[in-house]
Structures are given as C-alpha cells and as structure tokens.
Amino acid sequence: MDQEFLRALLDDVSSGRIAPDDAVEQLKRLPFRQVDDTLVDHHRHLRQGAPEAVYGPGKSPEQCVSIVGELLAHGRGAVLVTRTNEDQRKALEAAHGVAECANGSLLWRAPSPIDHGNVLVVSAGTADVPVVDECLLALKAHG
C-alpha cells in the first residue's frame, strides 16, 4: 500500500469505477493483517517509504508461504525474504513461483532501478559473501 494506490482508489470511487463498499473492503487491510500467527504490515511502505522485509529464521516454511502470499496478493511493491533455509526456499518457490535468489534471500517484484546515486558494498572476506548478497538484494528491493 502506497500513496499512489490510495490516490487511485479514491479516484476510482470518485469516478464511480468502484463502489464505496468495495473501497472499504480494500481499506480494511490497513494497516495490518493477521495471517496465522503473524501480523503482516501492509502500511510499511506508506509509513516508511520502504517495503516490508520478512526475516526467515524462526519461521516454518508454511508461515513463510502464508506471509509472502499475503504480501503478493494485497501489496504492490517488492517482497523480500531474507536468510531462508532450503525447506523455506523450496516451499516459497513452489507456492509463489521462482524468485530472484541470492544466498538464501528471495525477492519478488523488484522495482525498476531508480537513480539514487551510487552505493558501495564492501566486505572483508569470503565469509561475508552471504551478507553482501543479502545486502545487494535488499538494495534492489528498494529500487
């Protein structure tokens, strides 16, 4: 959910393309949605200007699938899941299609790159490669 979505929704109601009751149903998802035992934040992009990121450790493959499903179905921006294990990755890609993957982090719906300037990611050695890959994918999720 972002400002563009809210403006489009209000324009649709104003022009009669959708009924006010339909808009209310969409707005009910603001700002949070309970999915199983997880509270999914649909309002983060609107509040913070950055998409929600899902931290994989401690979540079952089924929880990851549910959370990502909610974000993909009712969100508009990038969906990033970090530090997944093999079981989580297999379940996520089986349920939601192949994502861009880098060392255990997965990204769906990467935005088009925006010229914010340059970012330098520096590491101290090969043990840092997974963290560097996660950082690069997170940067990509932010455009």
PDB file of C-alpha atoms in Angstrom:
ATOM      1  CA  MET A   1       0.000   0.000   0.000  1.00  0.00           C
ATOM      2  CA  ASP A   2       1.438   3.354  -1.015  1.00  0.00           C
ATOM      3  CA  GLN A   3       0.253   6.881  -1.779  1.00  0.00           C
ATOM      4  CA  GLU A   4      -0.213   6.065  -5.471  1.00  0.00           C
ATOM      5  CA  PHE A   5      -2.542   3.186  -4.569  1.00  0.00           C
ATOM      6  CA  LEU A   6      -4.592   5.370  -2.203  1.00  0.00           C
ATOM      7  CA  ARG A   7      -4.955   8.138  -4.798  1.00  0.00           C
ATOM      8  CA  ALA A   8      -6.017   5.620  -7.458  1.00  0.00           C
ATOM      9  CA  LEU A   9      -8.543   4.074  -5.073  1.00  0.00           C
ATOM     10  CA  LEU A  10     -10.044   7.467  -4.248  1.00  0.00           C
ATOM     11  CA  ASP A  11     -10.153   8.391  -7.947  1.00  0.00           C
ATOM     12  CA  ASP A  12     -11.921   5.096  -8.698  1.00  0.00           C
ATOM     13  CA  VAL A  13     -14.564   5.809  -6.055  1.00  0.00           C
ATOM     14  CA  SER A  14     -14.927   9.418  -7.201  1.00  0.00           C
ATOM     15  CA  SER A  15     -15.416   8.407 -10.831  1.00  0.00           C
ATOM     16  CA  GLY A  16     -17.790   5.562  -9.995  1.00  0.00           C
ATOM     17  CA  ARG A  17     -15.467   2.815 -11.260  1.00  0.00           C
ATOM     18  CA  ILE A  18     -15.757   1.076  -7.903  1.00  0.00           C
ATOM     19  CA  ALA A  19     -18.387   1.253  -5.200  1.00  0.00           C
ATOM     20  CA  PRO A  20     -17.582   2.828  -1.844  1.00  0.00           C
ATOM     21  CA  ASP A  21     -18.239  -0.538  -0.150  1.00  0.00           C
ATOM     22  CA  ASP A  22     -15.584  -2.158  -2.344  1.00  0.00           C
ATOM     23  CA  ALA A  23     -13.121   0.563  -1.370  1.00  0.00           C
ATOM     24  CA  VAL A  24     -13.942  -0.015   2.298  1.00  0.00           C
ATOM     25  CA  GLU A  25     -13.106  -3.709   1.862  1.00  0.00           C
ATOM     26  CA  GLN A  26      -9.719  -2.762   0.424  1.00  0.00           C
ATOM     27  CA  LEU A  27      -9.070  -0.234   3.174  1.00  0.00           C
ATOM     28  CA  LYS A  28      -9.868  -2.789   5.878  1.00  0.00           C
ATOM     29  CA  ARG A  29      -6.446  -4.244   5.207  1.00  0.00           C
ATOM     30  CA  LEU A  30      -4.880  -1.050   6.523  1.00  0.00           C
ATOM     31  CA  PRO A  31      -2.507  -1.134   8.181  1.00  0.00           C
ATOM     32  CA  PHE A  32      -2.097  -4.740   9.363  1.00  0.00           C
ATOM     33  CA  ARG A  33      -3.490  -8.158   8.519  1.00  0.00           C
ATOM     34  CA  GLN A  34      -3.349 -11.188  10.803  1.00  0.00           C
ATOM     35  CA  VAL A  35      -2.075 -14.209   8.853  1.00  0.00           C
ATOM     36  CA  ASP A  36      -1.960 -17.291  11.045  1.00  0.00           C
ATOM     37  CA  ASP A  37       0.194 -16.181  13.981  1.00  0.00           C
ATOM     38  CA  THR A  38       1.904 -13.334  12.113  1.00  0.00           C
ATOM     39  CA  LEU A  39       0.904  -9.705  11.743  1.00  0.00           C
ATOM     40  CA  VAL A  40       1.646  -8.603   8.156  1.00  0.00           C
ATOM     41  CA  ASP A  41       2.358  -4.886   7.774  1.00  0.00           C
ATOM     42  CA  HIS A  42       0.689  -3.580   4.609  1.00  0.00           C
ATOM     43  CA  HIS A  43       1.255   0.020   5.630  1.00  0.00           C
ATOM     44  CA  ARG A  44       5.041  -0.055   5.996  1.00  0.00           C
ATOM     45  CA  HIS A  45       5.756   1.392   2.543  1.00  0.00           C
ATOM     46  CA  LEU A  46       3.287   4.207   3.137  1.00  0.00           C
ATOM     47  CA  ARG A  47       4.749   4.988   6.589  1.00  0.00           C
ATOM     48  CA  GLN A  48       8.429   4.318   5.953  1.00  0.00           C
ATOM     49  CA  GLY A  49       8.891   4.601   2.195  1.00  0.00           C
ATOM     50  CA  ALA A  50      10.395   1.111   2.180  1.00  0.00           C
ATOM     51  CA  PRO A  51       8.860  -2.302   1.594  1.00  0.00           C
ATOM     52  CA  GLU A  52       8.323  -4.910   4.289  1.00  0.00           C
ATOM     53  CA  ALA A  53      11.099  -7.483   4.622  1.00  0.00           C
ATOM     54  CA  VAL A  54      10.408 -10.939   6.017  1.00  0.00           C
ATOM     55  CA  TYR A  55      13.125 -12.415   8.232  1.00  0.00           C
ATOM     56  CA  GLY A  56      13.218 -16.166   7.580  1.00  0.00           C
ATOM     57  CA  PRO A  57      14.861 -17.637  10.701  1.00  0.00           C
ATOM     58  CA  GLY A  58      12.365 -18.965  13.229  1.00  0.00           C
ATOM     59  CA  LYS A  59       9.549 -19.251  10.705  1.00  0.00           C
ATOM     60  CA  SER A  60       8.266 -22.514   9.296  1.00  0.00           C
ATOM     61  CA  PRO A  61       8.089 -22.963   5.526  1.00  0.00           C
ATOM     62  CA  GLU A  62       4.290 -22.747   5.839  1.00  0.00           C
ATOM     63  CA  GLN A  63       4.483 -19.432   7.706  1.00  0.00           C
ATOM     64  CA  CYS A  64       6.799 -18.020   5.043  1.00  0.00           C
ATOM     65  CA  VAL A  65       4.420 -19.158   2.294  1.00  0.00           C
ATOM     66  CA  SER A  66       1.421 -17.541   4.051  1.00  0.00           C
ATOM     67  CA  ILE A  67       3.185 -14.248   4.733  1.00  0.00           C
ATOM     68  CA  VAL A  68       4.586 -13.916   1.211  1.00  0.00           C
ATOM     69  CA  GLY A  69       1.210 -14.919  -0.234  1.00  0.00           C
ATOM     70  CA  GLU A  70      -0.476 -12.117   1.699  1.00  0.00           C
ATOM     71  CA  LEU A  71       2.132  -9.568   0.594  1.00  0.00           C
ATOM     72  CA  LEU A  72       1.976 -10.642  -3.053  1.00  0.00           C
ATOM     73  CA  ALA A  73      -1.828 -10.752  -3.141  1.00  0.00           C
ATOM     74  CA  HIS A  74      -2.517  -7.490  -1.353  1.00  0.00           C
ATOM     75  CA  GLY A  75       0.643  -5.448  -1.660  1.00  0.00           C
ATOM     76  CA  ARG A  76       2.095  -3.554  -4.591  1.00  0.00           C
ATOM     77  CA  GLY A  77       5.816  -3.374  -4.016  1.00  0.00           C
ATOM     78  CA  ALA A  78       8.766  -5.667  -3.741  1.00  0.00           C
ATOM     79  CA  VAL A  79       8.568  -8.693  -1.457  1.00  0.00           C
ATOM     80  CA  LEU A  80      11.866  -9.643   0.174  1.00  0.00           C
ATOM     81  CA  VAL A  81      12.507 -12.679   2.390  1.00  0.00           C
ATOM     82  CA  THR A  82      15.928 -12.922   3.995  1.00  0.00           C
ATOM     83  CA  ARG A  83      18.060 -15.743   5.391  1.00  0.00           C
ATOM     84  CA  THR A  84      15.835 -18.609   4.323  1.00  0.00           C
ATOM     85  CA  ASN A  85      16.807 -22.235   4.613  1.00  0.00           C
ATOM     86  CA  GLU A  86      16.415 -24.795   1.840  1.00  0.00           C
ATOM     87  CA  ASP A  87      12.989 -26.012   3.031  1.00  0.00           C
ATOM     88  CA  GLN A  88      11.651 -22.454   3.162  1.00  0.00           C
ATOM     89  CA  ARG A  89      13.011 -21.666  -0.323  1.00  0.00           C
ATOM     90  CA  LYS A  90      11.521 -24.802  -1.855  1.00  0.00           C
ATOM     91  CA  ALA A  91       8.121 -24.135  -0.269  1.00  0.00           C
ATOM     92  CA  LEU A  92       8.133 -20.460  -1.283  1.00  0.00           C
ATOM     93  CA  GLU A  93       9.085 -21.122  -4.891  1.00  0.00           C
ATOM     94  CA  ALA A  94       6.579 -23.995  -5.162  1.00  0.00           C
ATOM     95  CA  ALA A  95       3.793 -21.728  -3.895  1.00  0.00           C
ATOM     96  CA  HIS A  96       4.741 -18.376  -5.432  1.00  0.00           C
ATOM     97  CA  GLY A  97       6.974 -19.095  -8.401  1.00  0.00           C
ATOM     98  CA  VAL A  98      10.665 -18.641  -8.827  1.00  0.00           C
ATOM     99  CA  ALA A  99      12.019 -15.540  -7.178  1.00  0.00           C
ATOM    100  CA  GLU A 100      15.312 -13.830  -7.652  1.00  0.00           C
ATOM    101  CA  CYS A 101      17.522 -15.621  -5.149  1.00  0.00           C
ATOM    102  CA  ALA A 102      20.873 -14.714  -3.625  1.00  0.00           C
ATOM    103  CA  ASN A 103      22.407 -16.821  -0.873  1.00  0.00           C
ATOM    104  CA  GLY A 104      19.136 -17.563   0.905  1.00  0.00           C
ATOM    105  CA  SER A 105      17.365 -14.264   0.294  1.00  0.00           C
ATOM    106  CA  LEU A 106      14.487 -14.167  -2.174  1.00  0.00           C
ATOM    107  CA  LEU A 107      12.951 -11.201  -3.996  1.00  0.00           C
ATOM    108  CA  TRP A 108       9.688 -10.991  -5.921  1.00  0.00           C
ATOM    109  CA  ARG A 109       8.560  -7.919  -7.899  1.00  0.00           C
ATOM    110  CA  ALA A 110      11.790  -5.959  -7.882  1.00  0.00           C
ATOM    111  CA  PRO A 111      11.063  -2.346  -8.809  1.00  0.00           C
ATOM    112  CA  SER A 112      12.676  -0.650 -11.754  1.00  0.00           C
ATOM    113  CA  PRO A 113      16.005   0.848 -10.748  1.00  0.00           C
ATOM    114  CA  ILE A 114      15.901   4.470  -9.642  1.00  0.00           C
ATOM    115  CA  ASP A 115      18.998   6.614  -9.881  1.00  0.00           C
ATOM    116  CA  HIS A 116      19.652   7.400  -6.227  1.00  0.00           C
ATOM    117  CA  GLY A 117      23.357   7.658  -6.844  1.00  0.00           C
ATOM    118  CA  ASN A 118      25.947   5.014  -6.133  1.00  0.00           C
ATOM    119  CA  VAL A 119      26.172   2.531  -3.298  1.00  0.00           C
ATOM    120  CA  LEU A 120      29.363   0.747  -2.395  1.00  0.00           C
ATOM    121  CA  VAL A 121      29.095  -2.608  -0.630  1.00  0.00           C
ATOM    122  CA  VAL A 122      32.398  -3.647   0.926  1.00  0.00           C
ATOM    123  CA  SER A 123      33.235  -6.914   2.630  1.00  0.00           C
ATOM    124  CA  ALA A 124      36.271  -8.208   4.460  1.00  0.00           C
ATOM    125  CA  GLY A 125      36.407 -11.697   3.012  1.00  0.00           C
ATOM    126  CA  THR A 126      34.672 -14.722   1.570  1.00  0.00           C
ATOM    127  CA  ALA A 127      32.773 -15.449   4.793  1.00  0.00           C
ATOM    128  CA  ASP A 128      30.939 -12.157   4.218  1.00  0.00           C
ATOM    129  CA  VAL A 129      29.635 -13.126   0.765  1.00  0.00           C
ATOM    130  CA  PRO A 130      26.183 -14.253   2.013  1.00  0.00           C
ATOM    131  CA  VAL A 131      25.701 -10.936   3.822  1.00  0.00           C
ATOM    132  CA  VAL A 132      26.885  -8.978   0.787  1.00  0.00           C
ATOM    133  CA  ASP A 133      24.451 -10.906  -1.430  1.00  0.00           C
ATOM    134  CA  GLU A 134      21.617 -10.193   1.015  1.00  0.00           C
ATOM    135  CA  CYS A 135      22.571  -6.514   1.064  1.00  0.00           C
ATOM    136  CA  LEU A 136      22.599  -6.303  -2.737  1.00  0.00           C
ATOM    137  CA  LEU A 137      19.173  -7.943  -2.982  1.00  0.00           C
ATOM    138  CA  ALA A 138      17.808  -5.594  -0.297  1.00  0.00           C
ATOM    139  CA  LEU A 139      19.161  -2.614  -2.237  1.00  0.00           C
ATOM    140  CA  LYS A 140      17.474  -3.956  -5.370  1.00  0.00           C
ATOM    141  CA  ALA A 141      14.179  -4.269  -3.441  1.00  0.00           C
ATOM    142  CA  HIS A 142      14.420  -0.554  -2.693  1.00  0.00           C
ATOM    143  CA  GLY A 143      14.948   0.356  -6.340  1.00  0.00           C
TER     144      GLY A 143
END
